[in-house]
């Protein structure tokens, strides 16, 4: 019999990749999905199974991290070998708008999962992975950050995740739970939420290249992040739960880049050279040249005349909008994953270029579809979140 996993946050980026990965390994995967007025299963539709089917190895349950009775019932019914606690209000900027909810879902939500396992006497059976984050380092006290670097969170999200981190450690020490924290640095993909900076950039670039959007409006260009690919990072989650002993691990690529650089590289990947000028809110990025061969291959020959005409009249494609600034910012993150490499044998396959190319190809494809809809006379929106 294969193992049984329960994933909270199954409809999210990591939940979707992890579910697919565990199914391929022969697991039965249960996922918790919260009620929404829309289906909201786009990321997992390719693995969805008809509930009427007799034998299923992918099963969804309605639930919410803020509802302990519901979580306890699901854990009871599923009796999982492994729980991957990925559900969270995961947007740092939004956590300043919804601090209480974030504390409840991200902080207390973790406690609810741990308590369910303890109360149901599953402590010797069920292993727990907690989705901890490099946001714990916040105002980083050391460069690069390791498992021993002191935490200094800088947002309601970071503070809620700090509680989740320590309650996981406490349940491990107090009750002997196999509960581990993966302290994951930023990881992205073609299915990354549209309002995180990388996806916002790749989507906007695709629309600009196709003549669907004028400019990308962005916040702090100088922030630095250690960006990896979600497909690599979910493998680390799995490896963490396969260890004999529970422990906490930094998962990171060890390379940090500015938001500004991510933008430059994204446009370059589609054949557009960007130069930045000015400072602060007056900083802009403009296209200074087009590499026809790359643009033709990535975007399409038919879009070259329009982009050339456009940059002659207005080459500015990146503008700063201070409404995207955060009340307190995390300026620089870079992780040292030596422990994960040595103990888990975890080595990421993607570098930043591979990640950007995959996201760029995917978003150009997506925006071409949207462009067809627009050209067919239907309304499509440009989102500026
Ligand atoms: P994501 O795409 O935002 O997915 C979050 C998931 O949590 C979604 O399925 C969401 O459901 C669900 N969720 C939110 N609030 C919930 C609630 N109250 N009850 C039940 N489910 C709820 O995030 P991700 O990028 O996959 O990240 C997964 C986890 O890793 C999160 O805990 C995040 O904080 C953490 N993390 C992420 C990164 C990263 O760079 N991606 C790095 C470190 C840690 P809906 O689909 O209904 O919104
Ligand atoms: O893409 P971001 O919103 O990700 P952030 O804040 O680093 O958080 C993500 O990674 C964490 C791991 O470190 C996760 F725990 C968390 O759940 C989430 O997945 O912003 C990255 C940087 C920030 O410094 C932000 O200020 O980009 C900067 N930025 C600049 N302009 C922007 C924008 N971020 C967003 N979302 N939108 C902008 O327009």
GROMACS .gro file of C-alpha atoms and ligand atoms in nm:
model
  472
    1UNK     CA    1   0.000   0.000   0.000
    2UNK     CA    2   0.126   0.345  -0.092
    3UNK     CA    3   0.147   0.621   0.163
    4UNK     CA    4  -0.131   0.869   0.233
    5UNK     CA    5  -0.056   1.240   0.228
    6UNK     CA    6  -0.273   1.533   0.330
    7UNK     CA    7  -0.188   1.868   0.173
    8UNK     CA    8  -0.334   2.192   0.305
    9UNK     CA    9  -0.319   2.468   0.041
   10UNK     CA   10  -0.355   2.217  -0.243
   11UNK     CA   11  -0.496   2.480  -0.481
   12UNK     CA   12  -0.183   2.696  -0.444
   13UNK     CA   13   0.140   2.693  -0.645
   14UNK     CA   14   0.331   2.453  -0.419
   15UNK     CA   15   0.027   2.239  -0.335
   16UNK     CA   16  -0.035   2.171  -0.703
   17UNK     CA   17   0.325   2.074  -0.783
   18UNK     CA   18   0.357   1.865  -0.467
   19UNK     CA   19   0.030   1.678  -0.529
   20UNK     CA   20   0.144   1.585  -0.879
   21UNK     CA   21   0.485   1.477  -0.748
   22UNK     CA   22   0.341   1.257  -0.471
   23UNK     CA   23   0.084   1.097  -0.702
   24UNK     CA   24   0.370   0.996  -0.933
   25UNK     CA   25   0.538   0.836  -0.632
   26UNK     CA   26   0.229   0.620  -0.569
   27UNK     CA   27   0.078   0.820  -0.282
   28UNK     CA   28  -0.291   0.868  -0.223
   29UNK     CA   29  -0.320   1.243  -0.197
   30UNK     CA   30  -0.588   1.425   0.001
   31UNK     CA   31  -0.612   1.799  -0.029
   32UNK     CA   32  -0.790   2.070   0.165
   33UNK     CA   33  -0.959   2.330  -0.048
   34UNK     CA   34  -1.151   2.622   0.095
   35UNK     CA   35  -1.493   2.714  -0.027
   36UNK     CA   36  -1.486   2.978  -0.296
   37UNK     CA   37  -1.758   3.131  -0.513
   38UNK     CA   38  -1.557   3.012  -0.814
   39UNK     CA   39  -1.410   2.665  -0.876
   40UNK     CA   40  -1.055   2.785  -0.804
   41UNK     CA   41  -0.899   2.450  -0.898
   42UNK     CA   42  -0.720   2.565  -1.212
   43UNK     CA   43  -0.378   2.453  -1.089
   44UNK     CA   44  -0.498   2.101  -1.007
   45UNK     CA   45  -0.756   2.043  -1.280
   46UNK     CA   46  -0.513   1.816  -1.470
   47UNK     CA   47  -0.505   1.570  -1.177
   48UNK     CA   48  -0.868   1.607  -1.068
   49UNK     CA   49  -1.063   1.281  -1.034
   50UNK     CA   50  -1.437   1.231  -1.056
   51UNK     CA   51  -1.572   1.174  -0.701
   52UNK     CA   52  -1.805   0.909  -0.848
   53UNK     CA   53  -1.513   0.697  -0.960
   54UNK     CA   54  -1.472   0.385  -0.751
   55UNK     CA   55  -1.100   0.397  -0.698
   56UNK     CA   56  -0.950   0.735  -0.643
   57UNK     CA   57  -0.606   0.842  -0.528
   58UNK     CA   58  -0.673   1.217  -0.537
   59UNK     CA   59  -0.942   1.341  -0.302
   60UNK     CA   60  -1.044   1.695  -0.212
   61UNK     CA   61  -1.204   1.806   0.115
   62UNK     CA   62  -1.357   2.139   0.200
   63UNK     CA   63  -1.180   2.304   0.489
   64UNK     CA   64  -1.023   2.613   0.630
   65UNK     CA   65  -0.717   2.682   0.841
   66UNK     CA   66  -0.930   2.896   1.072
   67UNK     CA   67  -1.166   2.608   1.162
   68UNK     CA   68  -1.018   2.362   1.411
   69UNK     CA   69  -1.315   2.124   1.420
   70UNK     CA   70  -1.311   2.090   1.045
   71UNK     CA   71  -0.932   2.034   1.036
   72UNK     CA   72  -0.950   1.778   1.315
   73UNK     CA   73  -1.228   1.588   1.138
   74UNK     CA   74  -1.033   1.574   0.813
   75UNK     CA   75  -0.716   1.456   0.987
   76UNK     CA   76  -0.926   1.193   1.168
   77UNK     CA   77  -1.095   1.070   0.848
   78UNK     CA   78  -0.778   1.068   0.637
   79UNK     CA   79  -0.536   0.944   0.907
   80UNK     CA   80  -0.242   1.054   0.692
   81UNK     CA   81   0.116   0.929   0.703
   82UNK     CA   82   0.232   1.278   0.607
   83UNK     CA   83   0.081   1.623   0.636
   84UNK     CA   84   0.221   1.905   0.426
   85UNK     CA   85   0.089   2.225   0.583
   86UNK     CA   86   0.113   2.468   0.292
   87UNK     CA   87  -0.207   2.669   0.337
   88UNK     CA   88  -0.152   3.033   0.422
   89UNK     CA   89  -0.242   3.389   0.338
   90UNK     CA   90   0.094   3.406   0.165
   91UNK     CA   91   0.113   3.763   0.032
   92UNK     CA   92   0.343   3.981   0.242
   93UNK     CA   93   0.196   4.317   0.129
   94UNK     CA   94  -0.163   4.198   0.182
   95UNK     CA   95  -0.075   4.085   0.534
   96UNK     CA   96  -0.042   4.453   0.631
   97UNK     CA   97  -0.409   4.495   0.526
   98UNK     CA   98  -0.531   4.175   0.695
   99UNK     CA   99  -0.299   4.123   0.995
  100UNK     CA  100  -0.551   3.952   1.223
  101UNK     CA  101  -0.669   3.708   0.958
  102UNK     CA  102  -0.308   3.634   0.863
  103UNK     CA  103  -0.219   3.558   1.225
  104UNK     CA  104  -0.521   3.331   1.250
  105UNK     CA  105  -0.470   3.135   0.927
  106UNK     CA  106  -0.089   3.126   0.915
  107UNK     CA  107  -0.004   3.119   1.286
  108UNK     CA  108  -0.293   2.953   1.469
  109UNK     CA  109  -0.374   2.745   1.162
  110UNK     CA  110  -0.047   2.560   1.213
  111UNK     CA  111  -0.128   2.503   1.580
  112UNK     CA  112  -0.466   2.356   1.478
  113UNK     CA  113  -0.298   2.100   1.252
  114UNK     CA  114  -0.044   2.003   1.519
  115UNK     CA  115  -0.313   1.977   1.787
  116UNK     CA  116  -0.531   1.762   1.561
  117UNK     CA  117  -0.246   1.513   1.522
  118UNK     CA  118  -0.177   1.514   1.896
  119UNK     CA  119  -0.540   1.485   2.009
  120UNK     CA  120  -0.610   1.204   1.763
  121UNK     CA  121  -0.313   1.002   1.896
  122UNK     CA  122  -0.142   1.014   1.559
  123UNK     CA  123   0.190   1.141   1.699
  124UNK     CA  124   0.377   0.823   1.614
  125UNK     CA  125   0.213   0.782   1.275
  126UNK     CA  126   0.177   1.123   1.112
  127UNK     CA  127   0.476   1.330   1.000
  128UNK     CA  128   0.426   1.703   0.955
  129UNK     CA  129   0.593   1.947   0.719
  130UNK     CA  130   0.548   2.315   0.805
  131UNK     CA  131   0.589   2.570   0.524
  132UNK     CA  132   0.823   2.813   0.694
  133UNK     CA  133   0.977   3.100   0.508
  134UNK     CA  134   1.282   3.317   0.454
  135UNK     CA  135   1.055   3.607   0.556
  136UNK     CA  136   1.144   3.497   0.910
  137UNK     CA  137   1.488   3.654   0.856
  138UNK     CA  138   1.334   3.986   0.753
  139UNK     CA  139   1.587   4.247   0.857
  140UNK     CA  140   1.857   3.992   0.798
  141UNK     CA  141   2.104   3.962   1.085
  142UNK     CA  142   2.355   3.763   0.882
  143UNK     CA  143   2.447   3.706   0.516
  144UNK     CA  144   2.385   3.441   0.388
  145UNK     CA  145   2.106   3.311   0.613
  146UNK     CA  146   2.136   2.961   0.764
  147UNK     CA  147   1.928   2.755   1.008
  148UNK     CA  148   2.119   2.933   1.288
  149UNK     CA  149   2.062   3.293   1.173
  150UNK     CA  150   1.841   3.483   1.423
  151UNK     CA  151   1.493   3.575   1.299
  152UNK     CA  152   1.370   3.936   1.260
  153UNK     CA  153   1.039   3.931   1.072
  154UNK     CA  154   0.921   4.255   0.909
  155UNK     CA  155   0.552   4.197   0.832
  156UNK     CA  156   0.237   4.055   0.992
  157UNK     CA  157   0.291   3.759   0.759
  158UNK     CA  158   0.648   3.709   0.884
  159UNK     CA  159   0.540   3.738   1.247
  160UNK     CA  160   0.253   3.488   1.199
  161UNK     CA  161   0.497   3.246   1.035
  162UNK     CA  162   0.738   3.297   1.326
  163UNK     CA  163   0.470   3.161   1.562
  164UNK     CA  164   0.408   2.872   1.323
  165UNK     CA  165   0.781   2.795   1.311
  166UNK     CA  166   0.822   2.785   1.689
  167UNK     CA  167   0.499   2.597   1.764
  168UNK     CA  168   0.620   2.330   1.522
  169UNK     CA  169   0.953   2.308   1.706
  170UNK     CA  170   0.769   2.304   2.040
  171UNK     CA  171   0.538   2.015   1.944
  172UNK     CA  172   0.838   1.822   1.822
  173UNK     CA  173   1.020   1.873   2.152
  174UNK     CA  174   0.719   1.847   2.385
  175UNK     CA  175   0.531   1.555   2.229
  176UNK     CA  176   0.788   1.384   2.009
  177UNK     CA  177   0.605   1.467   1.684
  178UNK     CA  178   0.792   1.414   1.360
  179UNK     CA  179   0.737   1.781   1.273
  180UNK     CA  180   0.983   1.976   1.059
  181UNK     CA  181   1.020   2.327   0.921
  182UNK     CA  182   1.133   2.388   0.565
  183UNK     CA  183   1.261   2.747   0.565
  184UNK     CA  184   1.204   2.806   0.198
  185UNK     CA  185   1.336   3.107   0.012
  186UNK     CA  186   1.131   3.254  -0.274
  187UNK     CA  187   1.030   3.002  -0.536
  188UNK     CA  188   0.843   3.081  -0.851
  189UNK     CA  189   0.704   2.912  -1.161
  190UNK     CA  190   0.461   2.960  -1.450
  191UNK     CA  191   0.178   2.895  -1.200
  192UNK     CA  192   0.303   3.147  -0.941
  193UNK     CA  193   0.027   3.378  -0.811
  194UNK     CA  194  -0.010   3.672  -1.049
  195UNK     CA  195   0.053   3.939  -0.783
  196UNK     CA  196   0.395   3.819  -0.669
  197UNK     CA  197   0.667   4.024  -0.828
  198UNK     CA  198   0.820   3.767  -1.065
  199UNK     CA  199   0.490   3.664  -1.222
  200UNK     CA  200   0.374   4.024  -1.234
  201UNK     CA  201   0.689   4.102  -1.434
  202UNK     CA  202   0.668   3.807  -1.676
  203UNK     CA  203   0.298   3.867  -1.739
  204UNK     CA  204   0.345   4.241  -1.797
  205UNK     CA  205   0.643   4.184  -2.025
  206UNK     CA  206   0.439   3.941  -2.237
  207UNK     CA  207   0.154   4.191  -2.268
  208UNK     CA  208   0.392   4.475  -2.355
  209UNK     CA  209   0.562   4.262  -2.623
  210UNK     CA  210   0.224   4.180  -2.777
  211UNK     CA  211   0.108   4.542  -2.763
  212UNK     CA  212  -0.161   4.472  -2.501
  213UNK     CA  213  -0.025   4.686  -2.216
  214UNK     CA  214   0.166   5.014  -2.199
  215UNK     CA  215   0.387   4.967  -1.894
  216UNK     CA  216   0.476   4.763  -1.587
  217UNK     CA  217   0.409   4.955  -1.264
  218UNK     CA  218   0.640   4.834  -0.992
  219UNK     CA  219   0.741   4.903  -0.629
  220UNK     CA  220   1.086   4.864  -0.473
  221UNK     CA  221   1.326   4.786  -0.758
  222UNK     CA  222   1.625   4.741  -0.529
  223UNK     CA  223   1.492   4.456  -0.314
  224UNK     CA  224   1.699   4.140  -0.353
  225UNK     CA  225   1.561   3.788  -0.341
  226UNK     CA  226   1.701   3.436  -0.370
  227UNK     CA  227   1.466   3.302  -0.640
  228UNK     CA  228   1.436   2.932  -0.724
  229UNK     CA  229   1.187   2.712  -0.910
  230UNK     CA  230   0.891   2.567  -0.715
  231UNK     CA  231   0.941   2.229  -0.885
  232UNK     CA  232   1.281   2.198  -0.715
  233UNK     CA  233   1.154   2.324  -0.383
  234UNK     CA  234   0.862   2.082  -0.340
  235UNK     CA  235   1.112   1.795  -0.375
  236UNK     CA  236   1.287   1.928  -0.064
  237UNK     CA  237   0.955   1.917   0.126
  238UNK     CA  238   0.920   1.550   0.040
  239UNK     CA  239   1.281   1.472   0.135
  240UNK     CA  240   1.242   1.646   0.472
  241UNK     CA  241   0.959   1.409   0.567
  242UNK     CA  242   1.154   1.100   0.456
  243UNK     CA  243   1.427   1.159   0.718
  244UNK     CA  244   1.438   0.937   1.027
  245UNK     CA  245   1.455   1.242   1.251
  246UNK     CA  246   1.255   1.564   1.219
  247UNK     CA  247   1.461   1.879   1.174
  248UNK     CA  248   1.459   2.228   1.021
  249UNK     CA  249   1.620   2.308   0.687
  250UNK     CA  250   1.699   2.615   0.478
  251UNK     CA  251   1.604   2.558   0.113
  252UNK     CA  252   1.754   2.816  -0.122
  253UNK     CA  253   1.957   2.852  -0.440
  254UNK     CA  254   2.232   3.066  -0.281
  255UNK     CA  255   2.205   3.331  -0.555
  256UNK     CA  256   2.042   3.668  -0.491
  257UNK     CA  257   1.924   3.920  -0.753
  258UNK     CA  258   1.756   4.259  -0.752
  259UNK     CA  259   1.397   4.305  -0.873
  260UNK     CA  260   1.552   4.544  -1.127
  261UNK     CA  261   1.770   4.261  -1.259
  262UNK     CA  262   1.475   4.023  -1.278
  263UNK     CA  263   1.301   4.278  -1.501
  264UNK     CA  264   1.605   4.328  -1.724
  265UNK     CA  265   1.652   3.955  -1.765
  266UNK     CA  266   1.284   3.892  -1.834
  267UNK     CA  267   1.274   4.146  -2.118
  268UNK     CA  268   1.609   4.023  -2.250
  269UNK     CA  269   1.476   3.669  -2.258
  270UNK     CA  270   1.222   3.792  -2.514
  271UNK     CA  271   1.475   3.999  -2.708
  272UNK     CA  272   1.423   4.343  -2.550
  273UNK     CA  273   1.715   4.534  -2.394
  274UNK     CA  274   1.609   4.754  -2.102
  275UNK     CA  275   1.804   5.044  -1.949
  276UNK     CA  276   1.708   5.206  -1.619
  277UNK     CA  277   1.756   5.574  -1.541
  278UNK     CA  278   1.651   5.817  -1.267
  279UNK     CA  279   1.615   5.741  -0.897
  280UNK     CA  280   1.343   5.659  -0.646
  281UNK     CA  281   0.989   5.715  -0.768
  282UNK     CA  282   1.124   5.884  -1.082
  283UNK     CA  283   1.318   5.577  -1.197
  284UNK     CA  284   1.205   5.436  -1.530
  285UNK     CA  285   1.307   5.151  -1.754
  286UNK     CA  286   1.306   5.192  -2.129
  287UNK     CA  287   1.363   4.957  -2.419
  288UNK     CA  288   1.686   5.063  -2.589
  289UNK     CA  289   1.709   4.791  -2.852
  290UNK     CA  290   1.538   4.484  -2.993
  291UNK     CA  291   1.719   4.166  -3.083
  292UNK     CA  292   1.506   4.069  -3.381
  293UNK     CA  293   1.617   3.704  -3.385
  294UNK     CA  294   1.531   3.643  -3.018
  295UNK     CA  295   1.208   3.845  -3.038
  296UNK     CA  296   1.103   3.652  -3.346
  297UNK     CA  297   1.169   3.317  -3.178
  298UNK     CA  298   1.013   3.401  -2.841
  299UNK     CA  299   0.731   3.639  -2.932
  300UNK     CA  300   0.678   3.610  -3.309
  301UNK     CA  301   0.787   3.783  -3.629
  302UNK     CA  302   0.448   3.947  -3.680
  303UNK     CA  303   0.483   4.153  -3.359
  304UNK     CA  304   0.820   4.314  -3.454
  305UNK     CA  305   0.691   4.615  -3.654
  306UNK     CA  306   0.448   4.716  -3.377
  307UNK     CA  307   0.706   4.700  -3.098
  308UNK     CA  308   0.951   4.905  -3.306
  309UNK     CA  309   0.688   5.172  -3.376
  310UNK     CA  310   0.589   5.174  -3.011
  311UNK     CA  311   0.942   5.227  -2.877
  312UNK     CA  312   1.005   5.509  -3.124
  313UNK     CA  313   0.712   5.705  -2.977
  314UNK     CA  314   0.742   5.588  -2.614
  315UNK     CA  315   1.023   5.352  -2.507
  316UNK     CA  316   0.936   5.366  -2.134
  317UNK     CA  317   0.796   5.031  -2.023
  318UNK     CA  318   0.874   5.029  -1.650
  319UNK     CA  319   0.747   5.289  -1.403
  320UNK     CA  320   0.762   5.305  -1.024
  321UNK     CA  321   0.438   5.328  -0.827
  322UNK     CA  322   0.494   5.384  -0.458
  323UNK     CA  323   0.162   5.220  -0.368
  324UNK     CA  324   0.348   4.890  -0.405
  325UNK     CA  325   0.601   4.988  -0.135
  326UNK     CA  326   0.565   4.809   0.197
  327UNK     CA  327   0.553   4.980   0.540
  328UNK     CA  328   0.857   4.773   0.638
  329UNK     CA  329   1.061   4.602   0.368
  330UNK     CA  330   1.288   4.299   0.355
  331UNK     CA  331   1.580   4.436   0.157
  332UNK     CA  332   1.791   4.133   0.092
  333UNK     CA  333   1.757   3.757   0.122
  334UNK     CA  334   2.013   3.494   0.031
  335UNK     CA  335   2.009   3.145   0.174
  336UNK     CA  336   2.277   2.891   0.251
  337UNK     CA  337   2.131   2.544   0.189
  338UNK     CA  338   2.446   2.351   0.285
  339UNK     CA  339   2.260   2.145   0.547
  340UNK     CA  340   1.989   2.043   0.297
  341UNK     CA  341   2.253   1.955   0.040
  342UNK     CA  342   2.449   1.739   0.284
  343UNK     CA  343   2.165   1.574   0.480
  344UNK     CA  344   1.887   1.554   0.221
  345UNK     CA  345   2.102   1.541  -0.093
  346UNK     CA  346   1.887   1.828  -0.225
  347UNK     CA  347   2.032   2.012  -0.525
  348UNK     CA  348   1.816   2.246  -0.735
  349UNK     CA  349   1.806   2.177  -1.109
  350UNK     CA  350   1.692   2.522  -1.224
  351UNK     CA  351   1.900   2.841  -1.225
  352UNK     CA  352   1.750   3.189  -1.257
  353UNK     CA  353   1.782   3.189  -1.635
  354UNK     CA  354   1.601   2.855  -1.668
  355UNK     CA  355   1.325   2.979  -1.436
  356UNK     CA  356   1.279   3.305  -1.626
  357UNK     CA  357   1.277   3.136  -1.967
  358UNK     CA  358   1.008   2.892  -1.855
  359UNK     CA  359   0.792   3.169  -1.707
  360UNK     CA  360   0.840   3.392  -2.013
  361UNK     CA  361   0.744   3.117  -2.259
  362UNK     CA  362   0.439   3.027  -2.057
  363UNK     CA  363   0.315   3.385  -2.016
  364UNK     CA  364   0.369   3.473  -2.382
  365UNK     CA  365   0.161   3.168  -2.472
  366UNK     CA  366  -0.108   3.269  -2.223
  367UNK     CA  367  -0.121   3.631  -2.338
  368UNK     CA  368  -0.144   3.526  -2.702
  369UNK     CA  369  -0.459   3.336  -2.612
  370UNK     CA  370  -0.591   3.644  -2.432
  371UNK     CA  371  -0.501   3.859  -2.733
  372UNK     CA  372  -0.707   3.633  -2.960
  373UNK     CA  373  -1.003   3.682  -2.729
  374UNK     CA  374  -0.946   4.059  -2.734
  375UNK     CA  375  -0.911   4.064  -3.112
  376UNK     CA  376  -1.234   3.866  -3.133
  377UNK     CA  377  -1.410   4.165  -2.979
  378UNK     CA  378  -1.433   4.044  -2.621
  379UNK     CA  379  -1.319   4.243  -2.320
  380UNK     CA  380  -1.008   4.132  -2.130
  381UNK     CA  381  -0.855   4.319  -1.839
  382UNK     CA  382  -0.508   4.438  -1.753
  383UNK     CA  383  -0.470   4.386  -1.379
  384UNK     CA  384  -0.249   4.627  -1.183
  385UNK     CA  385  -0.219   4.456  -0.844
  386LIG     P1  386  -0.009   3.021  -0.260
  386LIG     O1  387   0.006   2.992  -0.404
  386LIG     O2  388  -0.055   3.155  -0.216
  386LIG     O3  389  -0.109   2.911  -0.200
  386LIG     C1  390  -0.161   2.921  -0.072
  386LIG     C2  391  -0.266   2.814  -0.052
  386LIG     O4  392  -0.322   2.829   0.079
  386LIG     C3  393  -0.383   2.824  -0.151
  386LIG     O5  394  -0.426   2.694  -0.181
  386LIG     C4  395  -0.489   2.895  -0.069
  386LIG     O6  396  -0.621   2.869  -0.111
  386LIG     C5  397  -0.464   2.830   0.066
  386LIG     N1  398  -0.522   2.905   0.177
  386LIG     C6  399  -0.507   3.034   0.208
  386LIG     N2  400  -0.576   3.066   0.318
  386LIG     C7  401  -0.639   2.952   0.357
  386LIG     C8  402  -0.728   2.920   0.462
  386LIG     N3  403  -0.765   3.010   0.552
  386LIG     N4  404  -0.772   2.793   0.472
  386LIG     C9  405  -0.736   2.699   0.380
  386LIG     N5  406  -0.654   2.725   0.278
  386LIG    C10  407  -0.606   2.850   0.267
  386LIG     O7  408   0.127   2.993  -0.183
  386LIG     P2  409   0.253   2.903  -0.227
  386LIG     O8  410   0.348   2.991  -0.299
  386LIG     O9  411   0.207   2.779  -0.288
  386LIG    O10  412   0.318   2.874  -0.086
  386LIG    C11  413   0.282   2.759  -0.011
  386LIG    C12  414   0.321   2.782   0.135
  386LIG    O11  415   0.460   2.806   0.144
  386LIG    C13  416   0.254   2.901   0.200
  386LIG    O12  417   0.234   2.869   0.336
  386LIG    C14  418   0.358   3.011   0.191
  386LIG    O13  419   0.339   3.106   0.293
  386LIG    C15  420   0.485   2.931   0.208
  386LIG     N6  421   0.606   2.984   0.142
  386LIG    C16  422   0.603   3.017   0.009
  386LIG    C17  423   0.720   3.060  -0.052
  386LIG    C18  424   0.723   3.096  -0.198
  386LIG    O14  425   0.818   3.165  -0.240
  386LIG     N7  426   0.627   3.050  -0.279
  386LIG    C19  427   0.839   3.069   0.022
  386LIG    C20  428   0.837   3.032   0.157
  386LIG    C21  429   0.721   2.987   0.216
  386LIG     P3  430  -0.689   2.955  -0.228
  386LIG    O15  431  -0.641   2.894  -0.357
  386LIG    O16  432  -0.832   2.935  -0.200
  386LIG    O17  433  -0.643   3.096  -0.213
  387LIG     O1  434   0.717   3.865  -0.492
  387LIG     P1  435   0.697   3.924  -0.359
  387LIG     O2  436   0.561   3.976  -0.327
  387LIG     O3  437   0.745   3.816  -0.255
  387LIG     P2  438   0.793   3.825  -0.102
  387LIG     O4  439   0.741   3.945  -0.034
  387LIG     O5  440   0.940   3.805  -0.100
  387LIG     O6  441   0.717   3.699  -0.039
  387LIG     C1  442   0.717   3.573  -0.106
  387LIG     O7  443   0.831   3.500  -0.068
  387LIG     C2  444   0.836   3.465   0.072
  387LIG     C3  445   0.967   3.389   0.093
  387LIG     O8  446   1.068   3.480   0.121
  387LIG     C4  447   0.714   3.380   0.104
  387LIG     F1  448   0.719   3.343   0.235
  387LIG     C5  449   0.589   3.459   0.077
  387LIG     O9  450   0.476   3.375   0.101
  387LIG     C6  451   0.588   3.500  -0.070
  387LIG    O10  452   0.576   3.385  -0.149
  387LIG    O11  453   0.799   4.047  -0.339
  387LIG     C7  454   0.937   4.031  -0.358
  387LIG     C8  455   1.005   4.167  -0.351
  387LIG     C9  456   0.965   4.250  -0.228
  387LIG    O12  457   1.079   4.311  -0.176
  387LIG    C10  458   0.872   4.356  -0.284
  387LIG    O13  459   0.872   4.479  -0.214
  387LIG    O14  460   0.963   4.242  -0.465
  387LIG    C11  461   0.932   4.373  -0.422
  387LIG     N1  462   0.839   4.433  -0.519
  387LIG    C12  463   0.865   4.542  -0.594
  387LIG     N2  464   0.758   4.575  -0.666
  387LIG    C13  465   0.712   4.394  -0.544
  387LIG    C14  466   0.661   4.484  -0.638
  387LIG     N3  467   0.639   4.290  -0.499
  387LIG    C15  468   0.513   4.275  -0.546
  387LIG     N4  469   0.439   4.170  -0.503
  387LIG     N5  470   0.459   4.362  -0.637
  387LIG    C16  471   0.529   4.469  -0.686
  387LIG    O15  472   0.480   4.547  -0.767
   0.00000   0.00000   0.00000
